[in-house]
Short mmCIF file of C-alpha atoms and ligand atoms in Angstrom, two decimals:
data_model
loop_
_atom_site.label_atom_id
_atom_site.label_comp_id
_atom_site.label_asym_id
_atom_site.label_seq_id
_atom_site.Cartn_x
_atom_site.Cartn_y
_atom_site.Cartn_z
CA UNK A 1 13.88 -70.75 13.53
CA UNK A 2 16.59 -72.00 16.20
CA UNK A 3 17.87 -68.37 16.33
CA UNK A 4 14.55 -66.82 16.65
CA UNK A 5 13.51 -69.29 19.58
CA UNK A 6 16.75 -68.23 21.27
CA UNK A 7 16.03 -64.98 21.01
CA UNK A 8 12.02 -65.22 22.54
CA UNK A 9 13.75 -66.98 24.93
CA UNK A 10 16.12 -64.43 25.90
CA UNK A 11 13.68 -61.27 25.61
CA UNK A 12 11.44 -63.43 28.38
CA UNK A 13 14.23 -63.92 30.20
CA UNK A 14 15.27 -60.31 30.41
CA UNK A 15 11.39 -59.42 30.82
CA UNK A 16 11.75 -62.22 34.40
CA UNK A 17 14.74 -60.16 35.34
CA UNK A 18 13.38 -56.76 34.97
CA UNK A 19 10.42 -57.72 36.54
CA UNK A 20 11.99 -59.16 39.33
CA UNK A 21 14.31 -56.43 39.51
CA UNK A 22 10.89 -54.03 39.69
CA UNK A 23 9.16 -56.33 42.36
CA UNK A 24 12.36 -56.03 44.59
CA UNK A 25 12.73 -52.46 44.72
CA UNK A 26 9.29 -52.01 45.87
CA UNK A 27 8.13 -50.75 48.85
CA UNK A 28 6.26 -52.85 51.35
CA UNK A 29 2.79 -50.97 50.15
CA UNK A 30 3.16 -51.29 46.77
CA UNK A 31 5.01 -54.80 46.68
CA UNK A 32 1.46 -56.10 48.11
CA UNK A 33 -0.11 -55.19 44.41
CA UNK A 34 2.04 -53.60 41.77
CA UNK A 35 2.99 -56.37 40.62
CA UNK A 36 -0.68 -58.24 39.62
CA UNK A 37 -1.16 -57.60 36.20
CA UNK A 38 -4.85 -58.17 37.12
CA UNK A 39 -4.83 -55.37 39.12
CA UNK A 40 -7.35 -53.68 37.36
CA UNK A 41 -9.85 -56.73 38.04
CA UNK A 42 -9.00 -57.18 41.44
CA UNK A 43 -8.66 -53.58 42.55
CA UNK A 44 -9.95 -54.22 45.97
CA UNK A 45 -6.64 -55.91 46.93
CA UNK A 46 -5.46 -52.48 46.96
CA UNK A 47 -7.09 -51.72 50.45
CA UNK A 48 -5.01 -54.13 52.18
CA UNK A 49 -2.05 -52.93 51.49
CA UNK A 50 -2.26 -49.48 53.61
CA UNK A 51 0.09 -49.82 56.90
CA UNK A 52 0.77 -47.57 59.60
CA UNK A 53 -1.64 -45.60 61.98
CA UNK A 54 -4.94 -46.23 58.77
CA UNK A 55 -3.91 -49.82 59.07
CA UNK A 56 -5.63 -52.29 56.59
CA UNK A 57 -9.27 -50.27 54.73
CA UNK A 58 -10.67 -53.60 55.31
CA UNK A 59 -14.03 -51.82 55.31
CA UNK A 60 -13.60 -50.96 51.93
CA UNK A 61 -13.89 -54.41 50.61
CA UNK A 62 -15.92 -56.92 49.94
CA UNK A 63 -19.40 -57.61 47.86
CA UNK A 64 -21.69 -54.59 49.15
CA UNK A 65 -19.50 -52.15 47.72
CA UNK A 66 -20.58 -50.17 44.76
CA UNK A 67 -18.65 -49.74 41.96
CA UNK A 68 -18.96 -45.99 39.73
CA UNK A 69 -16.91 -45.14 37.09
CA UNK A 70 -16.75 -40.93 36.37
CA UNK A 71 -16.80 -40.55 32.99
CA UNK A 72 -18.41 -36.76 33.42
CA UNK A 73 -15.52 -34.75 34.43
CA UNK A 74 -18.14 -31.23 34.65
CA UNK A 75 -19.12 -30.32 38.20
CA UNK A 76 -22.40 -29.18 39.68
CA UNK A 77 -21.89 -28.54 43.33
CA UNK A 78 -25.90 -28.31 44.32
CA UNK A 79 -27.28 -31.28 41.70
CA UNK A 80 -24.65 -33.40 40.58
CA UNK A 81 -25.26 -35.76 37.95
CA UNK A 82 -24.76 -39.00 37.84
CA UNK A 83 -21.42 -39.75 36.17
CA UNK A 84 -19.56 -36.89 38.04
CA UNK A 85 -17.00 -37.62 40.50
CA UNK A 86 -19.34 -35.39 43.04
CA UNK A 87 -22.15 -37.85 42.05
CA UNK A 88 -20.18 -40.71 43.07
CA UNK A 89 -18.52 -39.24 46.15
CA UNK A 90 -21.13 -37.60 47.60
CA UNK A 91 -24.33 -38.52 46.69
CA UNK A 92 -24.38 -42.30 46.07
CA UNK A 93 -25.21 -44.04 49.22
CA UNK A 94 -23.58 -47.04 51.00
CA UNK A 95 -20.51 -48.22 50.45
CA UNK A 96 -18.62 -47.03 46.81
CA UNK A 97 -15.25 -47.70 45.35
CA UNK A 98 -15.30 -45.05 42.39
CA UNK A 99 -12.86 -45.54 39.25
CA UNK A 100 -12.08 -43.43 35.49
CA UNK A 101 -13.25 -44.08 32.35
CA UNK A 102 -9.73 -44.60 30.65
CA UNK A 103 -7.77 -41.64 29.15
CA UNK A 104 -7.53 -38.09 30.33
CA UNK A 105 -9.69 -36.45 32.69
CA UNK A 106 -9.65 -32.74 34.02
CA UNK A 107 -12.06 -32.09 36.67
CA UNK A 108 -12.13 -28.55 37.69
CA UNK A 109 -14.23 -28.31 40.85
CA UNK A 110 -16.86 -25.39 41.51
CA UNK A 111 -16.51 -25.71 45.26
CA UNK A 112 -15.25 -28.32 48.08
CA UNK A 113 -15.70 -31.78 47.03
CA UNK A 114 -17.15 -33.79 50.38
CA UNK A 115 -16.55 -37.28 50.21
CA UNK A 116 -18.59 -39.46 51.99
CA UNK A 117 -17.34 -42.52 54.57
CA UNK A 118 -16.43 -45.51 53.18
CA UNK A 119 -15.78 -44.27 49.44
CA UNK A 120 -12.70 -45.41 47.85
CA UNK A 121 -11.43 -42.44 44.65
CA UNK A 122 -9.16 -45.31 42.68
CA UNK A 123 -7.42 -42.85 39.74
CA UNK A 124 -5.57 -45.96 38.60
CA UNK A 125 -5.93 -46.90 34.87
CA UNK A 126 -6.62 -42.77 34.13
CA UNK A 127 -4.85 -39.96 33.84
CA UNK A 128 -7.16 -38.03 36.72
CA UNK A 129 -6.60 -33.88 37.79
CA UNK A 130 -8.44 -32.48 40.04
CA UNK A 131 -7.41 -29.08 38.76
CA UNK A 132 -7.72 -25.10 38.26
CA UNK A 133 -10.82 -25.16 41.13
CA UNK A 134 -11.82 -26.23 44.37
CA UNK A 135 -10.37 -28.76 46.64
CA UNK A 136 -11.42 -32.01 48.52
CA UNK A 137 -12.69 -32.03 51.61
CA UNK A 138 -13.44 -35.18 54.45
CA UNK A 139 -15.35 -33.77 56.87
CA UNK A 140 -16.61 -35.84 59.73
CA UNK A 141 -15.72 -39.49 57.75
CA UNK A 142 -14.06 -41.94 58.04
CA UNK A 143 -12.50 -45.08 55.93
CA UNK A 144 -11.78 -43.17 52.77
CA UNK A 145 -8.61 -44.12 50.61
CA UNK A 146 -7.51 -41.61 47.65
CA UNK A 147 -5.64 -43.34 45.55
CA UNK A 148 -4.01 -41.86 42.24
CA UNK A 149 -4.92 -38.38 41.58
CA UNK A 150 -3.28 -35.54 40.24
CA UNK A 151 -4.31 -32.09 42.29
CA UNK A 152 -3.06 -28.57 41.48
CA UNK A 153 -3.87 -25.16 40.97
CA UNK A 154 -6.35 -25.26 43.68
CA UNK A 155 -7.88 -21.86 44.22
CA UNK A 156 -9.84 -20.65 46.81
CA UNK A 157 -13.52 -19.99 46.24
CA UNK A 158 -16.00 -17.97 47.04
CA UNK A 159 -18.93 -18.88 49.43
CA UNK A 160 -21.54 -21.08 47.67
CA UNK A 161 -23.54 -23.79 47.94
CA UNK A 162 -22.81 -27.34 48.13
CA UNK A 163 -24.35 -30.65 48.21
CA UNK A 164 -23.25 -32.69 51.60
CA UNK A 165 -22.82 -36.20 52.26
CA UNK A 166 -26.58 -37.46 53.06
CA UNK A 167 -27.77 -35.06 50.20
CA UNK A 168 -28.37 -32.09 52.25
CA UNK A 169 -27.73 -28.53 50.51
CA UNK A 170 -25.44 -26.34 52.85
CA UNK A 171 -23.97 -23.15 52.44
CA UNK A 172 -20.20 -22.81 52.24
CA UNK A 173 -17.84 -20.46 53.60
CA UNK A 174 -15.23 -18.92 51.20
CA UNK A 175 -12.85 -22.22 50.80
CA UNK A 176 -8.77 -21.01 50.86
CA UNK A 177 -7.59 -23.29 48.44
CA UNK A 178 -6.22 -26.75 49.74
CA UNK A 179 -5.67 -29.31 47.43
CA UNK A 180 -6.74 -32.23 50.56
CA UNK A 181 -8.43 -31.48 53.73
CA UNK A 182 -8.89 -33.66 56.38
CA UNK A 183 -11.27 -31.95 59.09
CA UNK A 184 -12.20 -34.00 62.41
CA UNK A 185 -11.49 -37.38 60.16
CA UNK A 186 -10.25 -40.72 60.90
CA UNK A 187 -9.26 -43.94 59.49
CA UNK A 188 -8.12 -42.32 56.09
CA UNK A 189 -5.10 -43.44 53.49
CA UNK A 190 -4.16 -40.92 51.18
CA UNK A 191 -1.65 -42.95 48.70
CA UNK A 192 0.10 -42.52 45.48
CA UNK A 193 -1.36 -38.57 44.56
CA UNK A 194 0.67 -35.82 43.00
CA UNK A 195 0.13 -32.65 44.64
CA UNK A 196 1.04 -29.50 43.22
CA UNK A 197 1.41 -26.05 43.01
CA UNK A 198 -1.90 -24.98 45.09
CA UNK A 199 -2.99 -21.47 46.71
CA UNK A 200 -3.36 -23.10 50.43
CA UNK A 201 -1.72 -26.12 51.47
CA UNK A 202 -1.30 -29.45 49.76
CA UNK A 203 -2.91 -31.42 52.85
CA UNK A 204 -4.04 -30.68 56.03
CA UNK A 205 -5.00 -32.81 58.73
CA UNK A 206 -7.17 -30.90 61.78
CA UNK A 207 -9.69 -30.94 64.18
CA UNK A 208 -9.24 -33.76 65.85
CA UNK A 209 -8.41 -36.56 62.69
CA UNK A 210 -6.30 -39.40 63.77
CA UNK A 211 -5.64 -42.49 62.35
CA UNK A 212 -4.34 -41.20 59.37
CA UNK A 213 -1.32 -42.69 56.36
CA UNK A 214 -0.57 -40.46 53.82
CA UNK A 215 2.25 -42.53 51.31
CA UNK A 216 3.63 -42.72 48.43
CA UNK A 217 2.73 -39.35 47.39
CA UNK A 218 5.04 -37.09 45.51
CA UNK A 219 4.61 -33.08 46.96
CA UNK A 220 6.18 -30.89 44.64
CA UNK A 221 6.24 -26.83 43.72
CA UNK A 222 4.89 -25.53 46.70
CA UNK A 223 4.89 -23.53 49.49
CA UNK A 224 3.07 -24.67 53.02
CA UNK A 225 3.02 -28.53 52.20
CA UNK A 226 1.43 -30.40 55.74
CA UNK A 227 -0.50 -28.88 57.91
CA UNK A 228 -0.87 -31.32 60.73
CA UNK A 229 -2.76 -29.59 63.71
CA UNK A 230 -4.99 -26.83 62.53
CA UNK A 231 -4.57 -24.13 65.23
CA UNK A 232 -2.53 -23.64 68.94
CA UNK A 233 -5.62 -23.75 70.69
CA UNK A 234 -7.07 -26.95 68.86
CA UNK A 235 -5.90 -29.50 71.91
CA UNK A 236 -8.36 -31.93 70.38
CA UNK A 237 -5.26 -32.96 67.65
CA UNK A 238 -3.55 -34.11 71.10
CA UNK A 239 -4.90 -37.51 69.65
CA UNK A 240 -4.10 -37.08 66.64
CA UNK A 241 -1.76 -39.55 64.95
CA UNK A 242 -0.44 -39.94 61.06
CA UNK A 243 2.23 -42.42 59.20
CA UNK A 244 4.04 -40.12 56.78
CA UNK A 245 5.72 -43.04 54.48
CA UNK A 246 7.97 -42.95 51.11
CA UNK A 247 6.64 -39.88 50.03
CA UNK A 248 8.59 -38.04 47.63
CA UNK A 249 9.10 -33.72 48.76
CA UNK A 250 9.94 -31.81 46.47
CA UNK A 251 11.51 -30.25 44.37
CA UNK A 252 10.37 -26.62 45.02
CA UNK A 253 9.40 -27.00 48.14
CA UNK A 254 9.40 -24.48 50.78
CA UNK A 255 7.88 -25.73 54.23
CA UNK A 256 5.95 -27.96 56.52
CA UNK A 257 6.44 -31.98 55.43
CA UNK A 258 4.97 -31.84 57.93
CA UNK A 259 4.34 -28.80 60.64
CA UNK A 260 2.58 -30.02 63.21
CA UNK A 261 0.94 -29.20 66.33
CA UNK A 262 0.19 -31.17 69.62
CA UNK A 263 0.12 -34.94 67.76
CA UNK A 264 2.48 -37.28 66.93
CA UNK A 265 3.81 -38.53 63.35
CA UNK A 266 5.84 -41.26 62.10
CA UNK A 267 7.67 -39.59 59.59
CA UNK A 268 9.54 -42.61 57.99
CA UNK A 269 11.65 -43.39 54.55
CA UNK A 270 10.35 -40.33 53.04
CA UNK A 271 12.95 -38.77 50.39
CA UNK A 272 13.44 -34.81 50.53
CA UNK A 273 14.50 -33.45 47.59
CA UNK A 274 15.77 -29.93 48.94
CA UNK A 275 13.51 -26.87 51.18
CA UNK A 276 13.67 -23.50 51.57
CA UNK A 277 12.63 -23.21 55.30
CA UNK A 278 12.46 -26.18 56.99
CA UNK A 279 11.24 -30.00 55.98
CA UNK A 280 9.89 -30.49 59.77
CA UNK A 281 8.71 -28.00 61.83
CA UNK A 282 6.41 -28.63 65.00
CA UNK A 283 4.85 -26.30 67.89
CA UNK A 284 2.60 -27.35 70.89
CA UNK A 285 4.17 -30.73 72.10
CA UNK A 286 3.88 -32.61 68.97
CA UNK A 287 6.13 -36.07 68.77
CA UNK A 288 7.91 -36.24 65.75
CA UNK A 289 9.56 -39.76 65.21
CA UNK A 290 11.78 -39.28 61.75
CA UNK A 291 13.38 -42.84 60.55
CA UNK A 292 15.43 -43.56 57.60
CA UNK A 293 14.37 -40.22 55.47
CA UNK A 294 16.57 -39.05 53.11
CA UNK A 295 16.80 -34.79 53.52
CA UNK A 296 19.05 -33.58 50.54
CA UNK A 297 19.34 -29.56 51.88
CA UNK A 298 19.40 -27.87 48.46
CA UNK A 299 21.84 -24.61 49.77
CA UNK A 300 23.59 -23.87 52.95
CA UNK A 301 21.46 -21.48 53.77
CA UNK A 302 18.11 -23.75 54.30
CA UNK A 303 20.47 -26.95 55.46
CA UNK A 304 17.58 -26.68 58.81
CA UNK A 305 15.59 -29.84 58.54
CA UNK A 306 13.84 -28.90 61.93
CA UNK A 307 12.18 -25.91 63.11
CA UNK A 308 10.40 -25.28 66.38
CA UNK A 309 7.85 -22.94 64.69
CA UNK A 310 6.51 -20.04 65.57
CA UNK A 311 10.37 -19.23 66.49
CA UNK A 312 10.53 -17.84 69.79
CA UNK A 313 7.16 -18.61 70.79
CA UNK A 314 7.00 -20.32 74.35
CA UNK A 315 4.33 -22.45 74.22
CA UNK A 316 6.02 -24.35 71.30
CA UNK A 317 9.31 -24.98 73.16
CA UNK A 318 8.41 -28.77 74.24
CA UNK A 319 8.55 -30.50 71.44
CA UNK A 320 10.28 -33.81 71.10
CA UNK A 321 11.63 -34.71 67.76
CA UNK A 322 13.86 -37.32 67.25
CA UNK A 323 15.96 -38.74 64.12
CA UNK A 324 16.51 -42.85 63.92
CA UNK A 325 18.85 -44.10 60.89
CA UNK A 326 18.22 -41.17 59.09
CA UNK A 327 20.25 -39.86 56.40
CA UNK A 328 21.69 -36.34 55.58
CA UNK A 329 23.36 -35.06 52.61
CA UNK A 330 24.67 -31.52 51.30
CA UNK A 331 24.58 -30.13 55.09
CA UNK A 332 21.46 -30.70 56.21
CA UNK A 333 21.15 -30.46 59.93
CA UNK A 334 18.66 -32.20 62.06
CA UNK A 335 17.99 -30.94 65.77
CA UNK A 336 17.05 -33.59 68.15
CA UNK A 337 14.67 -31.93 71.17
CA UNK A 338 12.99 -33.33 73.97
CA UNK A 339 12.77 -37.18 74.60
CA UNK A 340 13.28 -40.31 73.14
CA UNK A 341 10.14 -41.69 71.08
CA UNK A 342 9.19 -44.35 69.65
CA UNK A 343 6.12 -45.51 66.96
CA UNK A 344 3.55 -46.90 69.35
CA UNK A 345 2.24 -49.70 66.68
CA UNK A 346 0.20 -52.08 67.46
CA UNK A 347 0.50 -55.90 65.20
CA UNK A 348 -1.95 -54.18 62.42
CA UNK A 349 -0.25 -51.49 61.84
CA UNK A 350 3.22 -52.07 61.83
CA UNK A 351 6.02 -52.43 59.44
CA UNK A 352 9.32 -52.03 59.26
CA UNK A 353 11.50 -49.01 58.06
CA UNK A 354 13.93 -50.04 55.44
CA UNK A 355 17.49 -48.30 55.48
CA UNK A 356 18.23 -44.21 54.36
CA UNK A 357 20.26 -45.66 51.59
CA UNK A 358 16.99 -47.72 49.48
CA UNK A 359 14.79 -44.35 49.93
CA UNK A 360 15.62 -43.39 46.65
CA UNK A 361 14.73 -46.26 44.97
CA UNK A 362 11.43 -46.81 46.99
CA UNK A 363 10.11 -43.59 46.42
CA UNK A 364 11.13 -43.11 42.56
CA UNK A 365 7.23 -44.05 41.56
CA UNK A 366 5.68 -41.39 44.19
CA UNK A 367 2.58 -39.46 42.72
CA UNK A 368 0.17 -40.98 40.49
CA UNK A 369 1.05 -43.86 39.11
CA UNK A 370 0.28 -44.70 35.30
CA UNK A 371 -1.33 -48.11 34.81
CA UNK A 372 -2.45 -50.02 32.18
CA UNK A 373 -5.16 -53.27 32.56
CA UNK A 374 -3.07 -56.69 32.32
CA UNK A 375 0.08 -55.38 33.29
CA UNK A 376 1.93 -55.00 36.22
CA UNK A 377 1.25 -51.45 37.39
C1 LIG B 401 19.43 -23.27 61.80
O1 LIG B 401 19.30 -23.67 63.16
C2 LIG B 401 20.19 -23.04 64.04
C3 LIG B 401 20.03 -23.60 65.44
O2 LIG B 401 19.16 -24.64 65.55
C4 LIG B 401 19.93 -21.55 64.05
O3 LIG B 401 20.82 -20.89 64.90
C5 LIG B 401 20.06 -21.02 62.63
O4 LIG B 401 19.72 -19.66 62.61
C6 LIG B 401 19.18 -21.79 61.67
N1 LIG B 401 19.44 -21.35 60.32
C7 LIG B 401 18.51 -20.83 59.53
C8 LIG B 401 18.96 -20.40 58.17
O5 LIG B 401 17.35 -20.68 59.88
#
């Protein structure tokens, strides 16, 4: 009896330690939930954890929001039913935090999924992919959070119809196959999501969206990753601004994490895992300020981390790009342009960068996460 006490004893022990252990090598996002093993009964905590240019989705919160659980994964873009993710995300007024029934869910998407302002997609506690269809869109919103969600093998669709936010039918232009798109959005935190293998890019941020944090995501097997800045012309993304934080890129990656045009990002503690082209490429006058990443090149021959992109284009010769604590391995080369910058944060959106050398271990979780109710996550 002695000898099995001592051993409960020890095995909770080791569980303190390994929890601890867990807790400590957490970034300062998920360190602010992870570790609640009620997470799944207080998921609204999760909305004040976001930092960086989204801050805290404090509008996300509180009693008025609705709470929908998709436990229809078939889509109807012109009548959704209730029980669909569309149902939830873009028909169901006010504000709506929208969760899984437990399990595995594939949800292949007949066109563009709009999601509404103020809707929180929470794909903790499922196994959730968005997958072998259309993409999502946020057009015109603002205060959404997409939390947890596997999305690949986008494809791009024919024109169609599709039910808008407010419940009005529209008719679609052929969609080119991107897993996210932000278009003329603000206020939005795009966290913990596995994005894969798609026919356009993985996310794109245009016309105009600012106030944007997309972390903790793990980008892998794909071509044109981050589009930030739609178009040369598009001087409206002069405002824009984005927190790119412990994502993991890669492997099989080939370009843009990010490319952007005329904004400025905060590229910071991300971990690249080998390119092909370039991680960083920018055109227009964007501000690129890169901190404590970690850029593994994968050959000699794509050891670039930076590209001014179009190469040789004029226009895109003032860009200013600078590298702070950064860290470089197997040859990569980073080329500093144009003049010192810094993250303009104000008190609710700041944090601070942790070292090249913990990126690793911060971003070894990136993607979706898999959680179970009363555990830590
Ligand atoms: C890497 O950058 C340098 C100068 O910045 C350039 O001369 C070289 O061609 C680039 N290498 C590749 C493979 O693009």
């Amino acid at each position: 009896n002695a000898a099995e006490n001592l051993k409960r004893t020890s095995f909770s022990i080791l569980l303190l330690l390994s929890t601890r252990h867990v807790t400590s090598s957490m970034n300062v996002i998920d360190r602010c939930w992870r570790d609640q093993s009620n997470w799944d009964i207080d998921r609204q905590r999760l909305v004040v954890c976001s930092v960086g240019l989204a801050r805290k989705m404090q509008q996300n919160r509180g009693r008025g929001v609705t709470a929908y659980t998709v436990t229809d994964p078939s889509d109807d873009p012109v009548r959704p039913k209730p029980g669909t993710l569309r149902y939830g995300a873009t028909v169901l007024p006010g504000r709506v935090w929208i969760t899984f029934q437990p399990g595995n869910m594939h949800i292949r998407l007949a066109q563009p999924l709009f999601v509404k302002s103020f809707t929180v997609i929470d794909g903790r506690g499922a196994d959730v992919h968005v997958a072998g269809g259309a993409g999502i869109v946020l057009y015109e919103v603002s205060n959404v959070v997409i939390h947890g969600l596997h999305v690949h093998g986008v494809r791009a669709q024919p024109p169609g119809q599709v039910v808008r936010p407010g419940g009005a039918v529209q008719n679609m232009d052929a969609s080119a196959g991107d897993a996210i798109r932000l278009l003329s959005s603000s206020k939005v935190w795009i966290d913990h999501n596995t994005l894969a293998r798609c026919e356009d890019g993985l996310l794109d941020v245009t016309l105009g969206s600012t106030d944007v944090t997309v972390s903790n995501n793990w980008f892998h097997d794909h071509d044109k990753v981050m589009l930030l800045g739609h178009n040369d012309q598009h001087v409206a993304d002069r405002r824009m601004r984005v927190t790119v934080a412990f994502n993991r890129f890669g492997p099989n990656v080939n370009q843009r994490m990010p490319r952007i045009r005329h904004g400025y990002a905060h590229v910071v503690n991300n971990f690249y895992d080998g390119w092909r082209e370039y991680a960083i490429g920018g055109s227009m006058g964007p501000t690129v300020k890169s901190q404590g990443n970690l850029f593994i090149a994968s050959t000699p021959d794509s050891a670039n981390v930076t590209r001014r992109t179009p190469v040789g284009h004029a226009a895109g010769k003032d860009w200013h790009c600078h590298s702070s604590g950064d860290s470089f391995e197997n040859g990569a080369v980073f080329k500093q342009t144009g003049s010192r910058v810094r993250p303009n944060y104000n008190r609710h959106q700041a944090f601070s960068a942790v070292s090249a050398g913990e990126v690793r271990s911060l971003t070894k979780d990136a993607g979706a996460l898999r959680c179970f109710p009363g555990a830590a996550c």
